[in-house]
PDB file of C-alpha atoms in Angstrom:
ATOM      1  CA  UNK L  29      14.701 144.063   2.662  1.00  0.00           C
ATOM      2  CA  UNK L  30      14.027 146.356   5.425  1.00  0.00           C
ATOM      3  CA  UNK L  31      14.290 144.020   8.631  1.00  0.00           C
ATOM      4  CA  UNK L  32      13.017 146.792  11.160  1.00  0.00           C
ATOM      5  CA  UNK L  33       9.737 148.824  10.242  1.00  0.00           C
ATOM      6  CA  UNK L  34       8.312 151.979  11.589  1.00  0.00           C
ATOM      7  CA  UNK L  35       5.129 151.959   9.219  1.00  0.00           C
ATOM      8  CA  UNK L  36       3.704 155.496  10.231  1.00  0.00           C
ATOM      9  CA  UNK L  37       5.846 158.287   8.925  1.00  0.00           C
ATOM     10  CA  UNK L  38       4.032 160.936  11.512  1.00  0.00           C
ATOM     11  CA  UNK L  39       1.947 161.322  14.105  1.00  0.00           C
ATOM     12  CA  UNK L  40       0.198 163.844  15.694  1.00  0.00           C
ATOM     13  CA  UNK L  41      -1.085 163.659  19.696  1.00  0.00           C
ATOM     14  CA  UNK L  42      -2.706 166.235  21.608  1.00  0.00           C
ATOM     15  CA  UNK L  43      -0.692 167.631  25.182  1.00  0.00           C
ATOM     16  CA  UNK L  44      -1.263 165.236  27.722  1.00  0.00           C
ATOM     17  CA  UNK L  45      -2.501 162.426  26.045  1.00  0.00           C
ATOM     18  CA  UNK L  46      -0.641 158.781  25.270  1.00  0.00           C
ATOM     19  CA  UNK L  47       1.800 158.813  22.281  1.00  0.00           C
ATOM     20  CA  UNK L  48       2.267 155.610  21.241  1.00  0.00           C
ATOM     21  CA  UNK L  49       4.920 154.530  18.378  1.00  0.00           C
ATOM     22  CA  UNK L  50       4.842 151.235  16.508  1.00  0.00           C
ATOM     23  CA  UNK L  51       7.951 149.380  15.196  1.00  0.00           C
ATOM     24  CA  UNK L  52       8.024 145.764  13.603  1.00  0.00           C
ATOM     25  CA  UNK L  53      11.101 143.211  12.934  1.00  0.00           C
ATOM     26  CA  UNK L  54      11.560 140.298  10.792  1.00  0.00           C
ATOM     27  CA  UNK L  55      14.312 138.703  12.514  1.00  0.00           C
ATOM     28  CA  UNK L  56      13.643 136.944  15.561  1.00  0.00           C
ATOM     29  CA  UNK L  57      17.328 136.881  16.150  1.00  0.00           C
ATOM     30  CA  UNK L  58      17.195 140.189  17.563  1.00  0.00           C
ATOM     31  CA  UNK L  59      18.590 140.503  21.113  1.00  0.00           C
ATOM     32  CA  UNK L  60      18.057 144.392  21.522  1.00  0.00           C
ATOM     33  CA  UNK L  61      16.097 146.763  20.880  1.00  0.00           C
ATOM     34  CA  UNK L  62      16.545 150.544  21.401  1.00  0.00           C
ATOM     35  CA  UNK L  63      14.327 153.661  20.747  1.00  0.00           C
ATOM     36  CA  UNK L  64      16.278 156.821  20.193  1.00  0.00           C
ATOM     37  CA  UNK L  65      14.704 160.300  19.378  1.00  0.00           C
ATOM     38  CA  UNK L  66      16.085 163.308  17.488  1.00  0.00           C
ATOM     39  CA  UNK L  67      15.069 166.753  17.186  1.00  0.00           C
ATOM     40  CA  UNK L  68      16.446 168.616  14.125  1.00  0.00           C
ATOM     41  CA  UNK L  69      20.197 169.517  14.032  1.00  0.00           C
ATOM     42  CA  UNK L  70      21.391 167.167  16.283  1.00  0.00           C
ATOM     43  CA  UNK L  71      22.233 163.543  16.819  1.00  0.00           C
ATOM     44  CA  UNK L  72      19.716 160.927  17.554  1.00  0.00           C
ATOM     45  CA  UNK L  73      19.551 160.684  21.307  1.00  0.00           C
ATOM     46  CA  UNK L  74      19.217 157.158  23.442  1.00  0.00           C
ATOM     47  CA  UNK L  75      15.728 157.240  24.906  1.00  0.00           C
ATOM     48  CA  UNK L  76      15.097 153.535  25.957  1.00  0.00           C
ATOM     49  CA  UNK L  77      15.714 149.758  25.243  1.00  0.00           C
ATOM     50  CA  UNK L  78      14.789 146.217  26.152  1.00  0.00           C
ATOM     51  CA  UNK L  79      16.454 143.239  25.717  1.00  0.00           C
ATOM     52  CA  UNK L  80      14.553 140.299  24.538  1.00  0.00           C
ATOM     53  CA  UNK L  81      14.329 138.372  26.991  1.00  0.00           C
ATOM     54  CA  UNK L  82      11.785 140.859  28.701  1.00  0.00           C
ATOM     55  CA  UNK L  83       8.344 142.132  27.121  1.00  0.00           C
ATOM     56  CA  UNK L  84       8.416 145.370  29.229  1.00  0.00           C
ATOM     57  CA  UNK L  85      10.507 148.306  29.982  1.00  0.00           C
ATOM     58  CA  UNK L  86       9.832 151.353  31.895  1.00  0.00           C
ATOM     59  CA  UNK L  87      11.658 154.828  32.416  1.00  0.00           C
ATOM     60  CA  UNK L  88       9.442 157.673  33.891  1.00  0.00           C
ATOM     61  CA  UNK L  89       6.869 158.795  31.274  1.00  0.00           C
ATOM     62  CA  UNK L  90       8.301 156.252  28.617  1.00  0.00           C
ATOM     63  CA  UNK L  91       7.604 152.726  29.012  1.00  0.00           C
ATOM     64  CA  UNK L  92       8.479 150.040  26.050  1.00  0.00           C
ATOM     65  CA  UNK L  93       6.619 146.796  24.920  1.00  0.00           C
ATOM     66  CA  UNK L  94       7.978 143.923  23.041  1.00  0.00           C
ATOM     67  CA  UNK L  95       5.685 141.498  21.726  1.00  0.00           C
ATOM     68  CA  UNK L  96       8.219 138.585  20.373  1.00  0.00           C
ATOM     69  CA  UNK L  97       5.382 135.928  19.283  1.00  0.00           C
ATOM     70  CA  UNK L  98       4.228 139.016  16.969  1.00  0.00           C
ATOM     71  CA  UNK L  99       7.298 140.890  15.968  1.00  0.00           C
ATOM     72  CA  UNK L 100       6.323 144.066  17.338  1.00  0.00           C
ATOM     73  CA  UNK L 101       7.633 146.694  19.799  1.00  0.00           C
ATOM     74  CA  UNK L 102       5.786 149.657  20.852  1.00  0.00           C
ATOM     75  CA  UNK L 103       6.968 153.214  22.917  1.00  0.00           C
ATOM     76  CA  UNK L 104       4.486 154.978  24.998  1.00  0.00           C
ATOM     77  CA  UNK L 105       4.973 158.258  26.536  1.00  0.00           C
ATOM     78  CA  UNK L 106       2.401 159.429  28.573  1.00  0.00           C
ATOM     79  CA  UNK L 107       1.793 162.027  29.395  1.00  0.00           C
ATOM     80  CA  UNK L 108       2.849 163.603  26.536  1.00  0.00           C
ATOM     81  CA  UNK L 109       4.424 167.273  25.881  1.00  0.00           C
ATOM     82  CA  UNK L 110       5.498 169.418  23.461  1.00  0.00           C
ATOM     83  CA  UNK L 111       9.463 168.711  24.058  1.00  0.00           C
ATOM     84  CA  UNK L 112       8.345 165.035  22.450  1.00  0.00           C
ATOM     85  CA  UNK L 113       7.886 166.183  19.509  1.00  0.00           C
ATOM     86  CA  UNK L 114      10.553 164.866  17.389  1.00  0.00           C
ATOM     87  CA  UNK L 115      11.740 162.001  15.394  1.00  0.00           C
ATOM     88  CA  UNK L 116      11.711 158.684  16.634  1.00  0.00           C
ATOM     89  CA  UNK L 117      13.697 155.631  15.803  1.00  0.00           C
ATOM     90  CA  UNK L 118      13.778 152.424  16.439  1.00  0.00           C
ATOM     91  CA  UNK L 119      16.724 150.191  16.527  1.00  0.00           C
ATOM     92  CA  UNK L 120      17.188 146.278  16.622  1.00  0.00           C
ATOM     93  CA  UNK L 121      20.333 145.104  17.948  1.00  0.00           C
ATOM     94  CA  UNK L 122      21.655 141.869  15.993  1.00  0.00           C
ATOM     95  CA  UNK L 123      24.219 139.419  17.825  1.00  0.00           C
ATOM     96  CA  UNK L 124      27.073 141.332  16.261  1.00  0.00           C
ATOM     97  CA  UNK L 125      25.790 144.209  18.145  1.00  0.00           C
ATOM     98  CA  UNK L 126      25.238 145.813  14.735  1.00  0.00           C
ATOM     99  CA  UNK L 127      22.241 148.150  15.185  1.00  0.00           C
ATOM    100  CA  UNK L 128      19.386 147.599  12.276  1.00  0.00           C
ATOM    101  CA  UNK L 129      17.486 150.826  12.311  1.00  0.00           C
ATOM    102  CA  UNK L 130      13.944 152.084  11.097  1.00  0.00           C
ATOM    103  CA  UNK L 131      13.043 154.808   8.918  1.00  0.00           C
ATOM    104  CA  UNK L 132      11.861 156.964  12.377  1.00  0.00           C
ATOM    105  CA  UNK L 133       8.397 158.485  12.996  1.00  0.00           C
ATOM    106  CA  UNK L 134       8.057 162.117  13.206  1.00  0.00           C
ATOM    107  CA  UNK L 135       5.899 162.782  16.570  1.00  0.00           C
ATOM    108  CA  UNK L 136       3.803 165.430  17.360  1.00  0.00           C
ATOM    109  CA  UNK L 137       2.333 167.106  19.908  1.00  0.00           C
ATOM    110  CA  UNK L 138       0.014 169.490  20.092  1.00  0.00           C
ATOM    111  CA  UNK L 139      -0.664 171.838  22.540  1.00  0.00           C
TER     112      UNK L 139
ATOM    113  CA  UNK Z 226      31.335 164.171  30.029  1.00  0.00           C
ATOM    114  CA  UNK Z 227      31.690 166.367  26.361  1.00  0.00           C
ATOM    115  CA  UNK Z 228      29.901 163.520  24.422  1.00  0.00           C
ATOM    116  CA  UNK Z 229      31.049 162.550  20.945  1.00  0.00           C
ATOM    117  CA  UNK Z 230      32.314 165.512  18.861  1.00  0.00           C
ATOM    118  CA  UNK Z 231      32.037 165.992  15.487  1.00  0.00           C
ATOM    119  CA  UNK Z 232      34.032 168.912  13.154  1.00  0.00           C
ATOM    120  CA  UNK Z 233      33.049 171.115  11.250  1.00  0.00           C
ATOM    121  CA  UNK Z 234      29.415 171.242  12.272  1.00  0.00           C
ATOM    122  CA  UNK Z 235      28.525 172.439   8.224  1.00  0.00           C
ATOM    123  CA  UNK Z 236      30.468 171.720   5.311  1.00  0.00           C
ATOM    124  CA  UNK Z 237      30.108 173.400   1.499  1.00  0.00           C
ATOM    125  CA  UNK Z 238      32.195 172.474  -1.390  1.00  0.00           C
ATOM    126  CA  UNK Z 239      32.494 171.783  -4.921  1.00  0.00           C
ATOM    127  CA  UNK Z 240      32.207 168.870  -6.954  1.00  0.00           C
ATOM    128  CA  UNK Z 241      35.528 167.650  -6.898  1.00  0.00           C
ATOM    129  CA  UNK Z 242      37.403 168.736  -3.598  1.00  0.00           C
ATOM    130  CA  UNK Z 243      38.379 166.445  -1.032  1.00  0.00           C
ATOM    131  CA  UNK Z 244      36.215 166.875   2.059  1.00  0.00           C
ATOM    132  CA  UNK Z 245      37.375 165.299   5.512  1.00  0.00           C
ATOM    133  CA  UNK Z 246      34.945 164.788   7.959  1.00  0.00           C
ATOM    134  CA  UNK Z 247      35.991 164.280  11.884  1.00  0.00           C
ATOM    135  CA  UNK Z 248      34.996 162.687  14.935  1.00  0.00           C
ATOM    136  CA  UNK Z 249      36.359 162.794  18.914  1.00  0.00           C
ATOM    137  CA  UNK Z 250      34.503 159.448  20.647  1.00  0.00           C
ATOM    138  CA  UNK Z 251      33.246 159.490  23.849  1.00  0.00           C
ATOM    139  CA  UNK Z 252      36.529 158.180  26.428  1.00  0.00           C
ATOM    140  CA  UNK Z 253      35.948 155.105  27.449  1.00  0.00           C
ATOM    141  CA  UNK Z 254      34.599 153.744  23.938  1.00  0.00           C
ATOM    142  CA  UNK Z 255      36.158 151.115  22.229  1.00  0.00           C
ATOM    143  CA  UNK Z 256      33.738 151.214  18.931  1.00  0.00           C
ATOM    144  CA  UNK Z 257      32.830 154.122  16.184  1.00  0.00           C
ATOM    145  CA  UNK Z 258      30.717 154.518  14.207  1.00  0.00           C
ATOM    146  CA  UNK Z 259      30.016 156.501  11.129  1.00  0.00           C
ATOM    147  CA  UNK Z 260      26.320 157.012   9.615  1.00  0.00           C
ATOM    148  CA  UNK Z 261      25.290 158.841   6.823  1.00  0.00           C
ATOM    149  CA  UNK Z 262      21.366 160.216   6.868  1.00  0.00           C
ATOM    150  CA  UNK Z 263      19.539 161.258   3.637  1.00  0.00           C
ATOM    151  CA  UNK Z 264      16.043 162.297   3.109  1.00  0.00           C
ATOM    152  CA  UNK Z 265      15.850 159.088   0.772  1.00  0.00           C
ATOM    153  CA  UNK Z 266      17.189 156.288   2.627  1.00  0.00           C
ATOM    154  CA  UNK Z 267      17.220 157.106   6.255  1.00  0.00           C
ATOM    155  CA  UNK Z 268      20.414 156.574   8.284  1.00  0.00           C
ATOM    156  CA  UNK Z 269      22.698 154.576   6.705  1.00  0.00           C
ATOM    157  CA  UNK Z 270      25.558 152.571   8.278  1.00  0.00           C
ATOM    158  CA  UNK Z 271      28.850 153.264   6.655  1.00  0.00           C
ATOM    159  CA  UNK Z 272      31.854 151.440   8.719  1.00  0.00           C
ATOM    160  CA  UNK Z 273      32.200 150.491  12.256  1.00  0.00           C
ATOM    161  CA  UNK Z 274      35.490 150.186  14.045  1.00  0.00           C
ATOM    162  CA  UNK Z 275      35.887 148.255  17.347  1.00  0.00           C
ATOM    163  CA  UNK Z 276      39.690 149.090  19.097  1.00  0.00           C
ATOM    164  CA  UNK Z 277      40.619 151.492  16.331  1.00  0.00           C
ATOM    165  CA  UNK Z 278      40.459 148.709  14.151  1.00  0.00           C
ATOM    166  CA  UNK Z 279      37.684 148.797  10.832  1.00  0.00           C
ATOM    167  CA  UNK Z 280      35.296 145.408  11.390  1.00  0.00           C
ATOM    168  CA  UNK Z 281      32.712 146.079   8.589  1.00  0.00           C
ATOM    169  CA  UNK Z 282      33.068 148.768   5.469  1.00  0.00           C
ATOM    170  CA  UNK Z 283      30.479 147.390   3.433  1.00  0.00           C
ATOM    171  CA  UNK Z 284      28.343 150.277   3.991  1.00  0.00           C
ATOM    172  CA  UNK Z 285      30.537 152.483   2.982  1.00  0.00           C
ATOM    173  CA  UNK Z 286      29.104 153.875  -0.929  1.00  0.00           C
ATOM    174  CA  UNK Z 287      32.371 153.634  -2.914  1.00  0.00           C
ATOM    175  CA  UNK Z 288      36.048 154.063  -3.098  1.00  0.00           C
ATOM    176  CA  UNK Z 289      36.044 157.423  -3.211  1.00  0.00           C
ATOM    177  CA  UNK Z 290      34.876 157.164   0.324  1.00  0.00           C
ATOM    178  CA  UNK Z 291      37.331 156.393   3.454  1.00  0.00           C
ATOM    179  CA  UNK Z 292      38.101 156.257   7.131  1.00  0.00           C
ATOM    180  CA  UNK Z 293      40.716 155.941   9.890  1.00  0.00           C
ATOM    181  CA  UNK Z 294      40.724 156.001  13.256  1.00  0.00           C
ATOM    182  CA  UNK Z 295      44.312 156.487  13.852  1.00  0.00           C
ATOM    183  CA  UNK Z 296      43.883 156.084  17.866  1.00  0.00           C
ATOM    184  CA  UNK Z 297      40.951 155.680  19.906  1.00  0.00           C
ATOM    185  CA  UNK Z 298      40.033 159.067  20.652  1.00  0.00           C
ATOM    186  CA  UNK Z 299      40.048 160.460  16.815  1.00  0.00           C
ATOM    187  CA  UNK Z 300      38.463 159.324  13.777  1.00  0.00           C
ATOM    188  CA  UNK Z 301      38.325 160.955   9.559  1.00  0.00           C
ATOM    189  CA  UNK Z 302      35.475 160.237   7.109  1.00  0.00           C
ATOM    190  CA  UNK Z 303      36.929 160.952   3.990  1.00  0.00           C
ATOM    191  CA  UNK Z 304      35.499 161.546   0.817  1.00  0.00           C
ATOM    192  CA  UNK Z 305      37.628 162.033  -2.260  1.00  0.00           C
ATOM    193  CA  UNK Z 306      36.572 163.501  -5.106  1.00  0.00           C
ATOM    194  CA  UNK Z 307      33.321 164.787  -3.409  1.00  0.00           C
ATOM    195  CA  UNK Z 308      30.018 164.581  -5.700  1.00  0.00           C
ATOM    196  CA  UNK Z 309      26.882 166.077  -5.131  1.00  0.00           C
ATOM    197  CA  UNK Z 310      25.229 163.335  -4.134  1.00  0.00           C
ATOM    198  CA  UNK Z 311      27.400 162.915  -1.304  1.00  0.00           C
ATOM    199  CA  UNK Z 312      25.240 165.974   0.357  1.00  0.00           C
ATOM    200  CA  UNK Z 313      23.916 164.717   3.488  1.00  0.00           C
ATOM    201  CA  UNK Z 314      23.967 164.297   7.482  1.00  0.00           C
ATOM    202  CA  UNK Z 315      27.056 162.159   8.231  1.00  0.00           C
ATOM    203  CA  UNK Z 316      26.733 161.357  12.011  1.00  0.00           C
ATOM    204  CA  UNK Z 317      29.419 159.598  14.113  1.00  0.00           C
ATOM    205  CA  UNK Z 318      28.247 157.718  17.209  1.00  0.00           C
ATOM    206  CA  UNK Z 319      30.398 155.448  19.965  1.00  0.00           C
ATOM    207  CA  UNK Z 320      30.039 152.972  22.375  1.00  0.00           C
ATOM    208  CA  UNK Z 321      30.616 151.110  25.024  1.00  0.00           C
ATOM    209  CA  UNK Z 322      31.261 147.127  24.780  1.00  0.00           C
ATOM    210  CA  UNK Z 323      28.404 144.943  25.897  1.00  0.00           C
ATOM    211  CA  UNK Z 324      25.349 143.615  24.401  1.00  0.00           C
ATOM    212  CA  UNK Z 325      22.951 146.271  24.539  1.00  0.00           C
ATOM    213  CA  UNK Z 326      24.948 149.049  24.704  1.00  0.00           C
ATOM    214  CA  UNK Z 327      23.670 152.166  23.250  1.00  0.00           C
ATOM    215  CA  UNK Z 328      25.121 154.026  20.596  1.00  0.00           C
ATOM    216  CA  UNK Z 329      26.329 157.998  21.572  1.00  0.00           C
ATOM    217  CA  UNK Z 330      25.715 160.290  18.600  1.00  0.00           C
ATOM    218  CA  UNK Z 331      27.459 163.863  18.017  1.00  0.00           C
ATOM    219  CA  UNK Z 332      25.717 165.877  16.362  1.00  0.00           C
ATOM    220  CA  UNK Z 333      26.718 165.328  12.705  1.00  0.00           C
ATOM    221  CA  UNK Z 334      28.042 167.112   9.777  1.00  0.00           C
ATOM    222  CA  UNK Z 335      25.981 168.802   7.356  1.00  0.00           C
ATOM    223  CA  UNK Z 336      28.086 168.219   4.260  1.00  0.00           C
ATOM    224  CA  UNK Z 337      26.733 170.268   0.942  1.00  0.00           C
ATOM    225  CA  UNK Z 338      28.387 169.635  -1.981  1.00  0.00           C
ATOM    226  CA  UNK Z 339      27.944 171.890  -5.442  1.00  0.00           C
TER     227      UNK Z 339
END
């Protein structure tokens, strides 16, 4: 039973223009949740997070939106370039601090 | 700060041979992590520690998989007899305590096995 759900295996965004990536949970237990991104070769790298007691977070060009009543977190990155393109995961933090992760969307961009 | 280090970068062998995987944490960390990524199921928790001490191995595949983390700045994935379906990314990652805290990844082992 997957618990956290990236439903879009890729996505493609023109330069400039909003990227925005979907995840979904099932457990409302969920404290944290983090969006990582990894470029081929290397380790995933931590991009942003939000704790659930919030329903936005923003860091420069990436902001993150948790919807609780719905389940659903979403990353925008605007505007978006070609160093975006990658793979990104999202992560749901449990009260163990375990991290639950999704199966990652591959982003993108083209110039 | 070096970030977490992970040995050897790639990794061939044959079916059979013992393969040890290994990990420097981030200083400062008190939990590790090791992950396994395949094309098939994503990344994969395999065991955690938290003060050099394991919490939770029930990702880890099977017995012929194990790990220490003799101290907290050095860790070993080991996998004994290697099979080919062991081939895959194994990432280590540490952090920090505190809710929230975000896991440091190195940037993994590519282990092949033949």
């Amino acid at each position: 039973d997957q618990q956290v759900k990236q439903n879009s295996p890729s996505l493609s965004v023109q330069e400039g223009r909003i990227s925005i990536l979907n995840c979904d949970y099932t457990n409302s237990m969920f404290d944290y949740f983090l969006w990582y991104k990894k470029y081929p070769a290397e380790g995933p790298t931590f991009l942003i997070s939000i704790s659930s007691i919030k329903d936005k977070n923003e860091d420069g060009r990436f902001t993150v939106f948790l919807n609780k009543s719905a389940k659903h977190l979403s990353l925008h990155i605007v505007p978006s370039q070609p160093g975006d393109s990658a793979v990104y995961f999202c992560a749901a933090s449990d009260s163990n601090y375990q991290l639950i992760w999704g199966a990652g969307t591959k982003l993108i961009i083209k110039p | 700060d070096a970030g977490v280090i992970q040995s050897p970068r790639h990794e061939v062998t044959e079916m059979g041979q013992e393969v040890t995987l290994r990990c420097k944490p981030i200083s400062g960390h008190n939990s590790l992590f090791w992950y396994r990524q395949t094309m098939m199921r994503g990344l994969e928790l395999l065991i955690y520690f938290n003060n050099n001490v394991p919490i939770d191995d029930s990702g880890m595949p099977e017995d012929r998989f194990s790990a220490k983390m003799p101290n907290a700045s050095f860790s070993t994935l080991k996998i004994q007899p290697s099979e080919p379906r062991d081939s895959a990314v194994y990432f280590c990652a540490s952090r920090e305590q505190g809710a929230g805290s975000p896991l440091h990844f190195g940037n993994g082992t590519r282990l092949t096995v033949t």
